[in-house]
Amino acid sequence: MEHVSVLLNEAIEMLDVKKDGIYVDCTLGRGGHSREILKRCPEGHLYCFDLDQNAIQESTPRLKEIGSNFTCIHAPFEQLGTILDRYHIDQVDGILMDLGVSSPQFDDGARGFSYREDARLDMRMDQEASLSAYEVVNTYSLEQLQEIFKAYGEEPFAYKIAKEIVTDREIAPIQTTFQLVDTIKKALPNAVLKKKGHPAKRVFQAIRIEVNHELSQLQTVLIEGLKRLKPKGRMVVITFHSLEDRIVKNAFKDVAVAKKVDKRIPQIGVEKLEYHLLTRKPVTASVEELKNNPRSHSAKLRGIERNENE
Ligand SMILES: C[S@@+](CC[C@H](N)C(=O)[O-])C[C@H]1O[C@@H](n2cnc3c(N)ncnc32)[C@H](O)[C@@H]1O
């Protein structure tokens, strides 16, 4: 399936692209957001990150249709700071993130992201990375599996599923996505299997987050990215599940919302905030978008701006 960018207009509008600005798209994907940034900054420059070689190869010609003032970087976005330094860029006008996997990654059976396609357990966004879903499923201890299913999948049957995996893999390694789905189904009560939604969804999400270090990557890039914004520079982030959204919400709150003070204790000076929120509540997809793009259902967009120096 062609990747249809989520919250495209809303995110680009929020970024408020300047025609000579320096921008970073941390998640190039198929270039939907990057193309819109490029159209609006003919005299600036856009740096695009992606872990996935296919994303860079496919999107480069699409971006060239618009201009040549961009640089694609095959690296994890947690390296934002180091890579901007390499290009001698201290601060930027805007940073965009549209997290998660793209439709082509999900639909490509061979990548092993989908519980609906039979494939070798993989789930690596970066095809050169050493850790894949196969190692997680076949070498992590019962406790480690239970922990990631609970923490990254919010899976209520984390222990039972971890136990079933450990039992099954003693007979032979679990090689494929469908084998893993079968193991998960064996661990779940009938009542849960009858519920709406795929029974393997939470566990697949958890393994994908573990394989790609998604939450630690996000935490690092938020801290570094906020430091790298110019005054009036903006960061906009689209998330697709509650764990990601919580991390973004808290990172923004930490720098843009005054801490509650105990009025009984005399305060010296007033806390000066360097940033302000562009969204008190996250922006979600319109009725129209919800109808046309199923990926938009869980999407949440948040934005923040660095204040001008006084
Ligand atoms: C949802 S897609 C982005 C789609 C894009 N905005 C578009 O409109 O086509 C997310 C992309 O980010 C990449 N990605 C995810 N985590 C990453 C990370 N830590 N560093 C670099 N790229 C990452 C994925 O490989 C994927 O191509």
XYZ file of C-alpha atoms and ligand atoms in Angstrom:
337
model
C 0.000 0.000 0.000
C 1.183 3.520 -0.833
C 2.045 5.456 2.357
C -0.572 8.137 2.994
C 0.919 10.749 5.310
C -1.050 11.281 8.494
C -2.030 14.768 9.723
C -0.060 16.215 6.817
C -1.643 19.674 6.599
C -1.997 20.057 10.341
C 1.680 19.185 10.991
C 3.046 21.375 8.195
C 0.907 24.320 9.221
C 2.077 23.933 12.798
C 5.716 23.876 11.689
C 5.157 27.324 10.082
C 7.900 26.798 7.485
C 10.046 29.846 6.612
C 11.274 30.098 3.042
C 14.945 30.315 4.050
C 14.758 28.123 7.148
C 16.767 25.069 8.170
C 14.538 22.070 8.861
C 14.901 18.482 10.011
C 12.491 15.672 9.165
C 13.534 12.920 11.583
C 11.331 10.320 9.866
C 11.565 10.704 6.095
C 9.526 7.573 5.205
C 8.077 8.104 1.732
C 8.734 11.830 1.935
C 5.152 13.048 2.338
C 5.961 15.605 5.022
C 9.421 16.353 3.633
C 7.998 17.287 0.226
C 5.676 19.822 1.807
C 8.506 21.330 3.843
C 10.706 21.604 0.740
C 7.946 23.325 -1.252
C 7.792 26.001 1.418
C 11.529 26.578 1.933
C 13.098 27.049 -1.508
C 15.954 29.099 -0.053
C 16.572 26.981 3.030
C 17.726 23.421 3.603
C 16.074 20.227 4.771
C 17.899 17.376 6.543
C 15.992 14.086 6.451
C 16.744 11.085 8.643
C 15.644 7.507 8.177
C 16.908 4.216 9.519
C 15.562 2.427 6.502
C 17.661 2.372 3.306
C 14.534 1.747 1.208
C 12.942 4.939 2.525
C 15.981 6.980 1.476
C 16.228 5.354 -1.954
C 12.548 5.741 -2.746
C 12.154 9.264 -1.404
C 15.276 10.902 -2.845
C 13.845 11.148 -6.411
C 10.516 12.350 -5.002
C 12.238 15.188 -3.171
C 14.391 16.021 -6.226
C 11.161 16.789 -8.122
C 10.831 19.779 -5.803
C 14.394 20.979 -5.241
C 17.942 19.983 -4.495
C 18.243 21.789 -1.172
C 18.002 18.656 0.971
C 20.268 16.016 2.479
C 19.170 12.483 3.295
C 20.912 10.794 6.205
C 20.787 7.061 6.845
C 21.035 7.148 10.632
C 18.883 6.878 13.739
C 17.387 10.201 14.725
C 18.911 9.897 18.205
C 22.122 10.999 16.441
C 20.532 14.345 15.550
C 23.040 16.406 17.551
C 26.175 14.665 16.274
C 24.986 14.849 12.697
C 23.982 18.512 12.833
C 27.468 19.204 14.249
C 28.970 17.349 11.292
C 27.165 19.810 8.983
C 28.225 22.744 11.205
C 24.630 23.520 12.120
C 24.069 24.821 15.580
C 20.329 25.490 15.579
C 17.382 24.891 13.265
C 14.016 26.500 12.523
C 11.985 23.348 12.815
C 11.997 19.623 13.539
C 9.292 17.187 12.487
C 8.737 13.605 13.641
C 6.106 11.214 12.322
C 6.881 8.154 14.390
C 6.445 4.450 13.856
C 6.573 2.383 10.694
C 5.470 3.404 7.223
C 2.857 1.491 5.219
C 5.468 0.025 2.812
C 7.466 -1.326 5.787
C 4.325 -2.813 7.279
C 3.036 -4.263 4.018
C 6.333 -5.775 2.922
C 5.779 -9.320 4.230
C 9.516 -9.955 4.256
C 10.117 -7.294 6.939
C 8.132 -9.251 9.546
C 6.309 -6.245 11.055
C 2.824 -7.562 10.420
C 0.922 -10.305 12.216
C -1.190 -10.627 9.071
C 1.711 -11.679 6.794
C 3.778 -14.806 7.272
C 7.469 -13.916 7.329
C 10.678 -14.585 9.209
C 10.625 -12.763 12.546
C 12.521 -9.557 11.803
C 10.937 -6.108 12.516
C 14.195 -4.184 12.056
C 13.644 -0.696 10.638
C 17.366 -0.615 9.878
C 18.161 -3.646 7.728
C 21.774 -3.510 8.997
C 20.916 -3.641 12.718
C 22.035 -6.736 14.616
C 18.997 -7.249 16.888
C 15.878 -8.658 15.237
C 12.571 -10.024 16.522
C 13.996 -13.534 16.097
C 16.652 -12.941 18.808
C 14.144 -11.277 21.137
C 11.645 -14.144 20.854
C 14.190 -16.962 20.984
C 16.879 -15.730 23.371
C 15.279 -13.352 25.906
C 14.477 -14.880 29.304
C 10.876 -15.386 30.440
C 11.264 -12.378 32.758
C 12.623 -10.154 29.990
C 9.806 -11.126 27.627
C 7.185 -10.557 30.303
C 8.690 -7.153 31.090
C 8.711 -5.897 27.491
C 5.179 -7.206 26.801
C 3.968 -5.379 29.901
C 5.945 -2.183 29.488
C 5.841 -1.724 25.695
C 2.616 -3.567 24.836
C 0.584 -2.926 27.993
C -0.366 -6.610 27.537
C -2.474 -7.942 30.441
C -1.441 -11.559 29.698
C 2.284 -10.771 29.523
C 3.343 -13.611 31.832
C 1.185 -16.284 30.166
C 2.385 -15.336 26.684
C 6.045 -15.198 27.760
C 5.655 -18.642 29.369
C 4.064 -20.106 26.236
C 6.890 -18.725 24.088
C 9.546 -20.226 26.347
C 7.743 -23.605 26.287
C 7.299 -23.618 22.498
C 10.851 -22.591 21.684
C 12.251 -25.468 23.752
C 10.914 -27.799 21.060
C 12.178 -25.683 18.147
C 12.969 -21.991 17.622
C 9.987 -19.803 16.718
C 10.942 -18.709 13.210
C 8.010 -16.864 11.710
C 5.336 -14.294 12.457
C 2.554 -16.869 12.051
C 4.274 -19.297 14.450
C 4.460 -16.484 16.985
C 0.782 -15.618 16.445
C -0.120 -19.282 17.110
C 1.912 -19.322 20.320
C 0.285 -16.093 21.519
C -3.195 -17.448 20.757
C -2.477 -20.613 22.759
C -1.683 -18.467 25.816
C -4.872 -16.374 25.684
C -8.281 -17.274 27.149
C -11.125 -17.842 24.660
C -12.974 -14.750 25.825
C -9.974 -12.597 24.867
C -9.598 -14.305 21.481
C -13.210 -13.449 20.683
C -12.712 -9.740 21.399
C -12.347 -7.176 18.589
C -8.788 -6.461 17.459
C -5.983 -8.872 16.634
C -4.810 -10.904 19.677
C -1.134 -10.480 18.742
C -1.247 -6.698 18.295
C 0.170 -5.717 21.696
C 2.962 -8.300 21.655
C 4.021 -7.353 18.125
C 4.082 -3.686 19.126
C 6.201 -4.524 22.179
C 8.734 -6.553 20.197
C 8.988 -3.860 17.524
C 9.661 -1.194 20.165
C 12.354 -3.393 21.748
C 14.037 -4.279 18.433
C 14.250 -0.662 17.306
C 14.866 0.914 20.741
C 11.973 3.185 19.888
C 11.284 4.772 23.252
C 14.884 5.516 24.220
C 15.495 6.921 20.715
C 12.506 9.207 21.175
C 13.603 10.412 24.599
C 17.076 11.262 23.296
C 15.903 13.094 20.191
C 13.374 15.160 22.149
C 16.018 16.431 24.567
C 18.586 17.123 21.836
C 16.020 18.536 19.401
C 14.603 21.027 21.900
C 18.121 22.334 22.616
C 18.744 22.731 18.890
C 15.733 24.945 18.138
C 16.381 28.588 17.297
C 14.281 31.206 19.084
C 10.834 30.884 17.392
C 11.919 27.449 16.155
C 9.266 24.727 16.366
C 9.107 20.993 16.977
C 6.067 18.987 15.905
C 5.608 15.314 16.684
C 3.019 12.778 15.499
C 2.683 9.680 17.693
C 0.693 6.479 17.215
C 0.367 4.940 20.656
C -0.060 6.061 24.234
C 3.521 5.276 25.336
C 5.011 7.557 22.679
C 2.449 10.272 23.295
C 3.140 10.233 27.044
C 6.875 10.678 26.440
C 6.306 13.630 24.100
C 3.713 15.213 26.375
C 6.022 15.001 29.403
C 9.110 16.214 27.544
C 7.186 19.278 26.340
C 5.612 19.859 29.749
C 9.029 19.756 31.432
C 10.245 22.772 29.479
C 7.036 24.685 28.739
C 4.837 24.433 31.811
C 5.738 26.158 35.091
C 6.266 23.800 38.017
C 3.653 24.090 40.775
C 5.159 25.951 43.706
C 4.270 25.759 47.352
C 3.065 29.311 48.007
C 3.920 29.008 51.699
C 7.624 28.877 50.824
C 9.113 32.244 49.758
C 10.263 32.056 46.127
C 13.442 33.735 44.887
C 12.865 34.966 41.341
C 10.268 33.576 38.926
C 10.839 30.462 36.864
C 11.480 31.575 33.272
C 10.276 29.159 30.630
C 12.234 28.901 27.406
C 9.441 27.267 25.388
C 5.677 27.368 25.040
C 3.209 24.715 23.942
C 1.522 25.087 20.559
C -1.010 22.436 21.574
C -2.508 22.117 25.061
C -4.416 19.044 23.853
C -3.090 16.927 20.973
C -4.505 17.490 17.489
C -6.200 14.389 16.069
C -7.366 13.460 12.577
C -10.447 15.086 11.045
C -13.574 13.058 10.291
C -12.594 13.128 6.620
C -9.090 11.766 7.302
C -10.410 9.111 9.700
C -12.665 7.902 6.886
C -9.881 7.724 4.305
C -6.801 6.654 6.244
C -7.089 3.903 8.881
C -3.565 4.711 10.166
C -4.832 8.100 11.335
C -7.093 6.655 14.056
C -4.461 6.546 16.763
C -2.470 9.583 15.593
C -1.810 12.513 17.927
C 0.044 15.661 16.992
C 1.777 17.905 19.529
C 3.872 21.011 18.983
C 6.151 23.342 20.908
C 7.943 26.630 20.117
C 11.093 28.107 21.601
C 10.522 31.584 22.971
C 12.344 34.590 21.576
C 15.351 35.794 23.545
C 14.546 38.806 25.663
C 5.511 6.854 9.738
S 6.920 6.787 8.739
C 7.122 8.450 8.181
C 6.290 8.794 7.000
C 6.574 10.126 6.390
N 6.291 11.219 7.289
C 5.774 10.297 5.106
O 4.896 11.165 5.056
O 6.041 9.574 4.158
C 8.227 6.663 9.889
C 9.598 6.504 9.276
O 10.533 6.809 10.294
C 11.592 5.892 10.268
N 12.108 5.812 11.624
C 11.489 5.309 12.712
N 12.267 5.409 13.784
C 13.415 6.012 13.392
C 14.608 6.410 14.061
N 14.794 6.187 15.346
N 15.561 7.036 13.330
C 15.384 7.272 12.002
N 14.275 6.894 11.318
C 13.299 6.288 12.003
C 10.968 4.598 9.776
O 11.951 3.788 9.160
C 9.900 5.110 8.794
O 10.398 5.155 7.482
